Amino acid sequence: MFASEGAEAVSELAKQLMDIMTQEPVTLEELVELSGRSLAEISGELLDLQMQGKLGLADGRRYYRI
């Protein structure tokens, strides 16, 4: 049961990040500030979203939705 709770939290974070992002690129620092989440939480989720093809990285430091 604990594992499903963790998976649920990641899904909620992914939704929150995608809601914050638009086609305008956003820095990691802006995502931390706007989401109220830690840098560690967001970094891992951003990597997962990139690998799923749901977001891109502009100029090596700004994230945007695809």
Tab-separated table of C-alpha atoms in Angstrom:
chain	number	residue	atom	x	y	z
A	1	MET	CA	0.000	0.000	0.000
A	2	PHE	CA	2.891	2.371	0.720
A	3	ALA	CA	4.210	2.065	-2.849
A	4	SER	CA	0.861	3.048	-4.347
A	5	GLU	CA	0.754	6.129	-2.141
A	6	GLY	CA	4.191	7.167	-3.460
A	7	ALA	CA	3.122	6.649	-7.055
A	8	GLU	CA	0.026	8.729	-6.404
A	9	ALA	CA	2.128	11.600	-5.011
A	10	VAL	CA	4.399	11.583	-8.074
A	11	SER	CA	1.366	11.721	-10.341
A	12	GLU	CA	0.006	14.705	-8.412
A	13	LEU	CA	3.366	16.483	-8.662
A	14	ALA	CA	3.549	15.846	-12.413
A	15	LYS	CA	0.069	17.330	-12.845
A	16	GLN	CA	0.990	20.330	-10.696
A	17	LEU	CA	4.158	20.989	-12.709
A	18	MET	CA	2.380	20.625	-16.032
A	19	ASP	CA	-0.328	23.036	-14.833
A	20	ILE	CA	2.355	25.605	-13.953
A	21	MET	CA	4.200	25.261	-17.253
A	22	THR	CA	3.001	26.820	-20.469
A	23	GLN	CA	4.642	27.122	-23.852
A	24	GLU	CA	6.696	29.940	-22.259
A	25	PRO	CA	9.858	28.360	-20.842
A	26	VAL	CA	10.122	28.336	-17.019
A	27	THR	CA	13.297	27.931	-14.943
A	28	LEU	CA	13.713	25.267	-12.300
A	29	GLU	CA	13.858	28.002	-9.659
A	30	GLU	CA	10.518	29.388	-10.852
A	31	LEU	CA	8.965	25.921	-10.677
A	32	VAL	CA	10.210	25.499	-7.097
A	33	GLU	CA	8.799	28.889	-6.104
A	34	LEU	CA	5.452	28.461	-7.857
A	35	SER	CA	4.864	24.867	-6.740
A	36	GLY	CA	6.085	25.157	-3.165
A	37	ARG	CA	7.907	21.843	-3.650
A	38	SER	CA	11.573	21.054	-3.045
A	39	LEU	CA	14.244	21.133	-5.715
A	40	ALA	CA	14.863	17.400	-5.210
A	41	GLU	CA	11.178	16.507	-5.719
A	42	ILE	CA	10.868	18.607	-8.851
A	43	SER	CA	14.160	17.562	-10.471
A	44	GLY	CA	13.259	13.877	-10.514
A	45	GLU	CA	9.776	14.529	-11.811
A	46	LEU	CA	11.051	16.822	-14.577
A	47	LEU	CA	13.403	14.091	-15.769
A	48	ASP	CA	10.511	11.605	-15.883
A	49	LEU	CA	8.344	14.073	-17.818
A	50	GLN	CA	11.179	14.725	-20.284
A	51	MET	CA	11.646	11.011	-20.868
A	52	GLN	CA	7.891	10.692	-21.508
A	53	GLY	CA	8.140	13.449	-24.133
A	54	LYS	CA	5.799	15.762	-22.237
A	55	LEU	CA	8.211	18.645	-21.811
A	56	GLY	CA	11.293	20.098	-23.403
A	57	LEU	CA	14.316	22.028	-22.259
A	58	ALA	CA	15.234	25.352	-23.886
A	59	ASP	CA	18.671	26.926	-23.552
A	60	GLY	CA	19.630	24.114	-21.189
A	61	ARG	CA	17.828	25.723	-18.253
A	62	ARG	CA	14.178	26.498	-19.059
A	63	TYR	CA	11.416	23.889	-19.207
A	64	TYR	CA	8.294	24.069	-21.381
A	65	ARG	CA	5.302	21.871	-22.212
A	66	ILE	CA	5.177	20.002	-25.474
